[in-house]
């Protein structure tokens, strides 16, 4: 394995893998290092697979639309099901949704406005519409298998020569005038979940007797460490703006209903769900969840207190649902709930803090990062609005439509 690369990506989740594909297919020598390439604690393994471009900010709409166009081109490989997003609003949120329709449509995103009777006609199972002021339906949005998508990026990048190096934690870095040197620790065995959390939240190498220390050198480095970016940014003396926040999903036995014909359904209460094989995958994000690297899943009480009441309040045939299992993963939430992409310092680039949008934006984000690194400026995929400087300049890219 060559020890000097054009680009070293620290973090091989869906963003690092997409960027690796974009860079390697441009002919750059790329290495991706990750403390756990299987992604046991990565957000890319724990999300809901929703893909939409119905955002409020042009940069988020265009990066998602570019990604959707790509997912369509490989739809069978990544199980992209373009079945739309149905989004129900209450009186408080409806005006905001309507305000952005023109922008979304002007950027090519077809979107319908539905009245109560049209909602029921589209999804007959939704038979209780109290408190619903209106809905939107965006037919080009849908659902994807995030694991297949990540594997797709990895296999394309490997074919183009990218190396993936597993069980590697970067614990120190030095930026010289012509290269970046990374001090790495490679575990000799797979780490436990507790070991992974400890390593990625503490600022130290692992035990020398349980692994090996070595150095990697790259012309540039990109930080693609998701909700663990605080530690990686510290290596380069860079400020972290974002916080990890726990989000839970549960899998429900779906006895009396079948939502296979529909894509994602988002209720005015904040509940979101879609068909998942023979089951339903549902999520809800309580507003008061404290930040932190927490992975505890609340289990049955989460279903009973947060999910079931909201589903039954909208859909009578959801009276008899049964909780099967669930999990918790991390959102990486930035101050304006948009990703941070760009050049962070000389030779150092970044793409993280996707705030619940990393899967749906991954293709566009990877291409944008690759353009910036390989060509020195954005060409087809302009993510300049998402640079970290926006926080100092007060040019926030605020997203409100957020689950
Ligand atoms: C419950 C839930 C539901 C979601 N639903 C959706 C959805 O429907 N649609 C959508 O688009 N997004 C959704 N998201 C968000 C999406 O999953 C994330 O935005 C996306 O996966 C982020 O990808 P990433 O590559 O940036 O981070 P990750 O997937 O977390 O990858 C980061 C990688 O970096 C590695 N790493 C970290 N620190 C180091 C280090 N110092 N050295 C080496 N390696 C390191 C980690 O091991 C990890 O593999 C959801 C998230 C959650 C939790």
Coordinates of C-alpha atoms and ligand atoms in Angstrom, one line a residue:
X1 CA 0.0 0.0 0.0
X2 CA 1.6 3.3 -1.0
X3 CA 1.9 5.6 2.0
X4 CA 1.5 8.9 0.2
X5 CA -1.7 9.9 -1.4
X6 CA -3.2 12.8 -3.2
X7 CA -6.2 12.8 -0.8
X8 CA -6.7 11.0 2.5
X9 CA -10.3 10.9 3.6
X10 CA -10.7 10.5 7.4
X11 CA -14.1 8.8 7.8
X12 CA -15.5 6.3 5.4
X13 CA -19.3 6.6 5.9
X14 CA -21.6 7.5 3.0
X15 CA -20.0 10.9 2.6
X16 CA -16.4 9.7 2.7
X17 CA -17.2 6.9 0.4
X18 CA -19.0 9.1 -2.1
X19 CA -16.1 11.6 -2.1
X20 CA -13.7 8.7 -2.6
X21 CA -15.6 7.7 -5.7
X22 CA -15.7 11.2 -7.0
X23 CA -12.0 11.8 -6.4
X24 CA -10.7 8.4 -7.5
X25 CA -12.7 8.5 -10.8
X26 CA -11.0 11.8 -11.4
X27 CA -7.7 10.0 -11.3
X28 CA -6.5 11.0 -7.9
X29 CA -4.7 8.5 -5.5
X30 CA -7.1 8.2 -2.6
X31 CA -7.1 6.5 0.8
X32 CA -10.0 6.3 3.1
X33 CA -9.2 5.5 6.8
X34 CA -11.9 4.6 9.2
X35 CA -11.9 3.3 12.7
X36 CA -14.7 0.9 11.8
X37 CA -15.5 0.5 8.1
X38 CA -18.4 -1.8 8.9
X39 CA -20.0 1.4 10.4
X40 CA -21.5 -0.1 13.5
X41 CA -21.9 3.4 15.0
X42 CA -21.9 5.4 11.9
X43 CA -25.0 7.4 11.0
X44 CA -24.9 5.9 7.5
X45 CA -25.9 2.5 9.0
X46 CA -28.7 3.9 11.2
X47 CA -30.8 6.1 9.1
X48 CA -34.3 6.0 7.6
X49 CA -33.3 6.0 3.9
X50 CA -35.4 9.0 3.0
X51 CA -34.4 11.0 -0.1
X52 CA -36.0 14.3 -1.0
X53 CA -35.3 17.7 -2.5
X54 CA -38.1 19.7 -0.9
X55 CA -35.8 21.9 1.1
X56 CA -35.9 25.7 1.7
X57 CA -32.4 26.6 0.6
X58 CA -31.3 26.6 -3.0
X59 CA -28.0 24.8 -2.3
X60 CA -29.8 22.0 -0.4
X61 CA -32.4 21.6 -3.2
X62 CA -29.8 21.5 -6.0
X63 CA -27.4 19.1 -4.2
X64 CA -30.3 16.8 -3.5
X65 CA -31.7 17.0 -7.0
X66 CA -28.3 16.2 -8.4
X67 CA -28.1 13.2 -6.1
X68 CA -31.6 12.1 -7.0
X69 CA -30.7 12.2 -10.7
X70 CA -27.7 10.0 -10.0
X71 CA -29.8 7.5 -7.8
X72 CA -32.2 7.2 -10.7
X73 CA -29.3 6.2 -13.0
X74 CA -28.3 3.3 -10.6
X75 CA -31.7 2.7 -9.1
X76 CA -31.6 -1.1 -9.1
X77 CA -28.2 -1.3 -7.6
X78 CA -29.1 1.0 -4.7
X79 CA -32.8 0.1 -4.4
X80 CA -34.0 3.6 -5.1
X81 CA -37.8 3.6 -5.0
X82 CA -39.1 6.9 -6.4
X83 CA -42.5 6.8 -4.7
X84 CA -42.6 10.3 -3.4
X85 CA -42.8 12.2 -0.1
X86 CA -46.2 13.0 1.3
X87 CA -45.9 15.8 4.0
X88 CA -48.8 16.9 6.2
X89 CA -48.7 20.3 7.8
X90 CA -50.6 22.0 10.6
X91 CA -51.7 25.6 10.8
X92 CA -48.3 26.6 12.4
X93 CA -46.1 25.1 9.6
X94 CA -48.3 25.3 6.5
X95 CA -47.5 28.9 5.6
X96 CA -43.8 28.2 5.7
X97 CA -44.2 25.2 3.4
X98 CA -46.3 27.3 0.8
X99 CA -43.7 30.1 0.9
X100 CA -41.0 27.8 -0.5
X101 CA -43.0 26.1 -3.2
X102 CA -42.1 28.6 -5.9
X103 CA -38.4 28.3 -5.1
X104 CA -38.6 24.5 -5.1
X105 CA -40.5 24.4 -8.4
X106 CA -38.2 27.0 -10.0
X107 CA -35.2 24.7 -9.3
X108 CA -37.0 21.9 -11.1
X109 CA -38.6 20.0 -8.2
X110 CA -42.2 19.1 -9.1
X111 CA -44.4 19.5 -6.1
X112 CA -48.2 19.2 -5.7
X113 CA -50.4 20.9 -3.0
X114 CA -53.1 18.6 -1.6
X115 CA -56.3 19.4 0.2
X116 CA -57.7 17.1 2.9
X117 CA -59.8 15.1 0.4
X118 CA -56.8 14.8 -2.0
X119 CA -54.7 13.5 0.8
X120 CA -57.3 10.8 1.6
X121 CA -57.6 10.0 -2.1
X122 CA -53.8 9.6 -2.4
X123 CA -53.4 7.5 0.7
X124 CA -56.8 6.1 1.7
X125 CA -55.4 4.7 4.9
X126 CA -55.1 8.3 6.2
X127 CA -58.7 8.8 7.4
X128 CA -58.3 11.2 10.3
X129 CA -57.2 14.7 9.2
X130 CA -57.9 16.8 12.3
X131 CA -55.4 19.6 12.6
X132 CA -54.1 19.2 9.0
X133 CA -54.0 22.6 7.2
X134 CA -52.6 21.1 3.9
X135 CA -50.1 18.8 2.4
X136 CA -47.5 18.6 -0.3
X137 CA -46.5 15.6 -2.5
X138 CA -43.2 15.5 -4.3
X139 CA -43.3 12.6 -6.7
X140 CA -39.6 12.5 -7.6
X141 CA -38.5 12.0 -3.9
X142 CA -38.4 8.5 -2.4
X143 CA -36.6 5.9 -0.5
X144 CA -33.2 4.3 -0.9
X145 CA -31.2 1.5 0.7
X146 CA -28.3 3.5 2.3
X147 CA -26.1 0.4 2.8
X148 CA -26.3 -0.5 -0.9
X149 CA -25.6 3.1 -1.8
X150 CA -22.5 3.2 0.4
X151 CA -21.3 -0.1 -1.0
X152 CA -22.0 1.2 -4.5
X153 CA -19.7 4.3 -3.8
X154 CA -17.1 2.0 -2.3
X155 CA -17.0 -0.5 -5.1
X156 CA -16.8 2.2 -7.8
X157 CA -14.0 4.0 -5.9
X158 CA -12.1 0.8 -5.4
X159 CA -12.4 0.0 -9.1
X160 CA -10.8 3.4 -9.7
X161 CA -8.0 2.6 -7.3
X162 CA -9.0 4.0 -3.9
X163 CA -7.7 2.1 -0.8
X164 CA -9.9 1.6 2.3
X165 CA -7.9 1.1 5.5
X166 CA -9.9 -0.3 8.4
X167 CA -9.6 0.0 12.2
X168 CA -7.5 3.1 11.8
X169 CA -7.9 6.1 14.2
X170 CA -6.0 9.3 13.4
X171 CA -4.7 10.7 16.6
X172 CA -2.3 13.5 15.5
X173 CA -1.6 15.5 12.4
X174 CA 1.0 18.0 11.1
X175 CA 0.4 20.2 8.1
X176 CA 3.6 21.1 6.2
X177 CA 4.0 23.4 3.2
X178 CA 3.8 20.5 0.8
X179 CA 1.9 17.7 2.6
X180 CA -0.1 16.6 5.6
X181 CA 1.2 13.9 7.9
X182 CA -1.2 11.8 9.8
X183 CA -0.2 9.8 12.9
X184 CA -2.4 6.7 12.9
X185 CA -3.2 3.9 15.2
X186 CA -4.5 0.7 13.8
X187 CA -6.3 -1.8 16.1
X188 CA -5.2 -5.4 15.7
X189 CA -8.7 -6.6 16.4
X190 CA -12.2 -5.3 15.9
X191 CA -13.1 -2.8 18.6
X192 CA -16.2 -3.1 20.8
X193 CA -18.9 -0.4 20.6
X194 CA -17.7 1.0 23.9
X195 CA -14.1 1.0 22.6
X196 CA -15.2 2.8 19.5
X197 CA -17.0 5.6 21.4
X198 CA -14.1 6.0 23.8
X199 CA -11.6 6.2 20.9
X200 CA -13.6 8.7 18.8
X201 CA -14.5 11.0 21.7
X202 CA -11.2 11.0 23.5
X203 CA -8.2 12.6 22.0
X204 CA -5.6 9.9 22.2
X205 CA -4.2 6.9 20.3
X206 CA -5.3 3.4 21.3
X207 CA -3.1 1.1 23.4
X208 CA 0.2 0.4 21.5
X209 CA 0.1 -3.3 22.6
X210 CA -3.4 -3.7 21.0
X211 CA -2.4 -2.2 17.6
X212 CA 0.2 -0.6 15.5
X213 CA 1.3 3.0 15.0
X214 CA 2.1 4.3 11.6
X215 CA 2.2 7.4 9.4
X216 CA 0.2 8.3 6.3
X217 CA 1.1 11.3 4.1
X218 CA -1.2 13.1 1.8
X219 CA -1.2 16.2 -0.4
X220 CA -4.6 17.0 1.1
X221 CA -6.8 15.6 3.8
X222 CA -10.6 15.7 4.0
X223 CA -12.6 15.4 7.3
X224 CA -15.6 13.2 6.6
X225 CA -16.1 11.9 10.2
X226 CA -19.9 12.7 10.6
X227 CA -21.1 13.1 14.1
X228 CA -17.5 12.4 15.4
X229 CA -16.0 15.4 13.7
X230 CA -15.1 17.4 16.8
X231 CA -12.1 15.2 17.4
X232 CA -11.0 15.1 13.8
X233 CA -11.3 18.9 13.4
X234 CA -9.2 19.4 16.6
X235 CA -6.3 17.6 14.9
X236 CA -6.0 20.6 12.6
X237 CA -6.9 23.3 15.2
X238 CA -10.2 23.8 13.6
X239 CA -13.4 24.9 15.3
X240 CA -16.3 22.5 15.5
X241 CA -19.7 24.1 15.1
X242 CA -22.0 21.0 15.3
X243 CA -23.4 18.7 17.9
X244 CA -24.3 15.0 17.8
X245 CA -27.9 14.4 18.7
X246 CA -29.5 11.0 19.3
X247 CA -32.4 10.0 16.9
X248 CA -34.4 6.8 17.3
X249 CA -36.2 4.6 14.7
X250 CA -38.4 1.6 15.4
X251 CA -39.5 -1.3 13.3
X252 CA -43.2 -2.1 13.6
X253 CA -45.1 -5.3 12.8
X254 CA -47.6 -4.2 10.2
X255 CA -50.6 -6.5 10.6
X256 CA -53.6 -4.7 9.1
X257 CA -52.0 -2.3 6.7
X258 CA -49.6 -2.3 3.8
X259 CA -47.8 1.0 2.9
X260 CA -45.7 -0.6 0.1
X261 CA -47.3 1.6 -2.5
X262 CA -46.1 4.8 -0.8
X263 CA -42.8 6.5 -0.2
X264 CA -42.1 8.5 3.0
X265 CA -45.1 9.9 4.9
X266 CA -44.4 12.8 7.3
X267 CA -47.2 13.7 9.7
X268 CA -47.9 17.2 11.0
X269 CA -46.9 15.9 14.4
X270 CA -43.4 15.2 13.3
X271 CA -43.8 11.4 13.0
X272 CA -42.3 10.0 9.8
X273 CA -42.7 6.4 8.5
X274 CA -42.5 4.2 5.5
X275 CA -42.9 0.6 4.5
X276 CA -39.8 -1.5 5.2
X277 CA -40.1 -5.0 3.8
X278 CA -43.0 -6.6 5.6
X279 CA -42.9 -3.9 8.3
X280 CA -43.0 -0.2 9.0
X281 CA -40.0 1.9 9.8
X282 CA -41.0 4.9 11.9
X283 CA -39.2 7.7 13.6
X284 CA -39.9 10.7 15.7
X285 CA -37.4 13.3 17.0
X286 CA -38.4 14.8 20.4
X287 CA -37.3 18.5 20.4
X288 CA -35.8 18.3 23.9
X289 CA -33.2 15.5 23.1
X290 CA -29.9 16.6 24.7
X291 CA -26.8 16.5 22.6
X292 CA -24.1 13.8 23.0
X293 CA -22.8 10.6 21.6
X294 CA -25.7 8.5 23.1
X295 CA -26.9 5.3 21.4
X296 CA -29.4 4.0 24.0
X297 CA -32.6 2.9 22.3
X298 CA -35.7 3.5 24.6
X299 CA -37.4 0.3 23.2
X300 CA -41.1 -0.3 23.7
X301 CA -41.7 2.9 25.6
X302 CA -40.5 4.9 22.6
X303 CA -43.0 3.1 20.4
X304 CA -45.9 3.3 23.0
X305 CA -45.4 7.0 23.9
X306 CA -44.1 8.6 20.7
X307 CA -44.9 6.5 17.7
X308 CA -48.1 4.6 18.1
X309 CA -50.3 7.5 19.4
X310 CA -49.3 9.6 16.4
X311 CA -49.9 6.9 13.9
X312 CA -53.3 5.9 15.3
X313 CA -54.3 9.6 15.6
X314 CA -54.1 9.7 11.7
X315 CA -54.8 6.2 10.6
X316 CA -57.5 4.0 12.1
X317 CA -56.2 0.8 10.8
X318 CA -53.0 1.4 12.7
X319 CA -54.8 0.6 16.0
X320 CA -53.2 -2.9 16.3
X321 CA -49.5 -2.4 15.7
X322 CA -46.7 -4.3 17.4
X323 CA -43.3 -3.0 18.3
X324 CA -40.5 -5.3 17.0
X325 CA -37.2 -3.6 17.6
X326 CA -35.4 -0.3 17.0
X327 CA -32.2 1.6 17.3
X328 CA -30.7 4.9 17.9
X329 CA -28.1 6.8 15.8
X330 CA -26.7 10.2 15.6
X331 CA -27.7 13.3 13.7
X332 CA -24.8 15.8 13.4
X333 CA -26.6 19.1 13.7
X334 CA -25.0 22.4 12.6
X335 CA -26.2 25.8 13.9
X336 CA -28.4 26.4 10.7
X337 CA -29.1 22.7 10.1
X338 CA -27.2 22.6 6.8
X339 CA -24.0 20.7 6.1
X340 CA -20.5 22.1 6.3
X341 CA -18.6 21.5 3.1
X342 CA -15.5 23.2 1.8
X343 CA -11.9 24.1 2.3
X344 CA -11.3 24.5 6.1
X345 CA -7.6 25.4 6.1
X346 CA -4.6 25.1 3.8
X347 CA -4.6 21.4 2.5
X348 CA -7.6 20.6 4.8
X349 CA -11.1 20.0 3.4
X350 CA -14.3 19.0 5.1
X351 CA -17.8 17.6 4.5
X352 CA -19.8 16.8 7.6
X353 CA -22.7 18.0 9.8
X354 CA -25.4 16.9 7.3
X355 CA -28.1 17.4 9.9
X356 CA -30.3 14.5 8.8
X357 CA -29.6 15.0 5.1
X358 CA -26.4 13.0 4.5
X359 CA -27.8 10.1 2.5
X360 CA -30.0 12.1 0.2
X361 CA -27.2 14.6 -0.4
X362 CA -24.3 12.2 -0.5
X363 CA -23.7 12.1 -4.3
X364 CA -23.8 15.8 -4.8
X365 CA -21.7 16.5 -1.7
X366 CA -19.0 14.0 -2.8
X367 CA -18.9 15.5 -6.2
X368 CA -18.7 19.1 -4.9
X369 CA -15.9 18.2 -2.5
X370 CA -14.0 16.4 -5.3
X371 CA -14.4 19.4 -7.7
X372 CA -13.0 21.7 -5.0
X373 CA -10.0 19.4 -4.2
X374 CA -9.2 18.3 -7.7
X375 CA -10.0 21.4 -9.7
X376 CA -9.6 24.1 -7.1
X377 CA -13.1 25.4 -7.5
X378 CA -16.7 24.3 -7.8
X379 CA -17.8 23.6 -11.4
X380 CA -21.1 21.6 -11.7
X381 CA -21.8 21.1 -8.0
X382 CA -21.6 24.4 -6.2
X383 CA -21.6 24.0 -2.4
X384 CA -20.0 27.4 -1.7
X385 CA -22.9 28.5 0.4
X386 CA -22.0 25.7 2.8
X387 CA -18.5 26.8 3.7
X388 CA -17.7 27.2 7.4
X389 CA -17.0 31.0 6.8
X390 CA -20.8 31.5 6.6
X391 CA -21.0 31.3 10.4
X392 CA -18.5 34.2 10.8
X393 CA -20.1 36.2 8.0
X394 CA -23.6 35.6 9.4
X395 CA -24.8 34.1 6.1
X396 CA -26.7 31.2 7.6
X397 CA -28.3 28.6 5.4
X398 CA -31.2 27.9 7.7
X399 CA -33.4 24.9 7.1
X400 CA -36.7 24.6 9.0
X401 CA -38.2 21.6 7.3
X402 CA -36.3 19.2 9.4
X403 CA -37.0 15.8 10.8
Ligands
LIG1 C1 -32.2 7.9 13.0 C2 -31.6 8.6 11.8 C3 -32.4 8.8 10.6 C4 -31.9 9.4 9.5 N1 -32.6 9.5 8.4 C5 -32.1 10.0 7.3 C6 -32.8 10.0 6.0 O1 -33.9 9.5 6.0 N2 -32.2 10.5 4.9 C7 -30.9 11.1 5.0 O2 -30.5 11.6 4.0 N3 -30.2 11.1 6.1 C8 -30.8 10.6 7.3 N4 -30.0 10.6 8.4 C9 -28.7 11.3 8.4 C10 -27.6 10.5 7.7 O3 -27.6 9.1 8.2 C11 -26.3 11.1 8.0 O4 -26.4 12.5 7.6 C12 -25.2 10.5 7.1 O5 -25.2 9.1 7.3 C13 -23.9 11.1 7.5 O6 -22.9 10.3 6.9 P1 -21.3 10.6 7.2 O7 -20.5 9.8 6.2 O8 -21.1 12.1 7.3 O9 -21.1 10.1 8.7 P2 -21.0 8.6 9.3 O10 -21.9 7.7 8.5 O11 -21.3 8.6 10.7 O12 -19.5 8.2 9.0 C14 -18.5 8.7 9.7 C15 -17.4 7.7 9.7 O13 -16.2 8.3 10.3 C16 -15.6 7.4 11.1 N5 -14.7 8.1 12.0 C17 -15.1 9.1 12.9 N6 -14.1 9.6 13.5 C18 -13.0 9.0 13.1 C19 -11.6 9.1 13.3 N7 -11.1 10.1 14.1 N8 -10.7 8.3 12.6 C20 -11.2 7.4 11.8 N9 -12.5 7.2 11.5 C21 -13.4 8.0 12.1 C22 -16.7 6.6 11.7 O14 -16.3 5.3 12.1 C23 -17.7 6.5 10.6 O15 -17.6 5.3 9.9 C24 -30.5 10.0 9.5 C25 -29.7 9.8 10.7 C26 -30.2 9.1 11.8 C27 -29.4 8.9 13.0

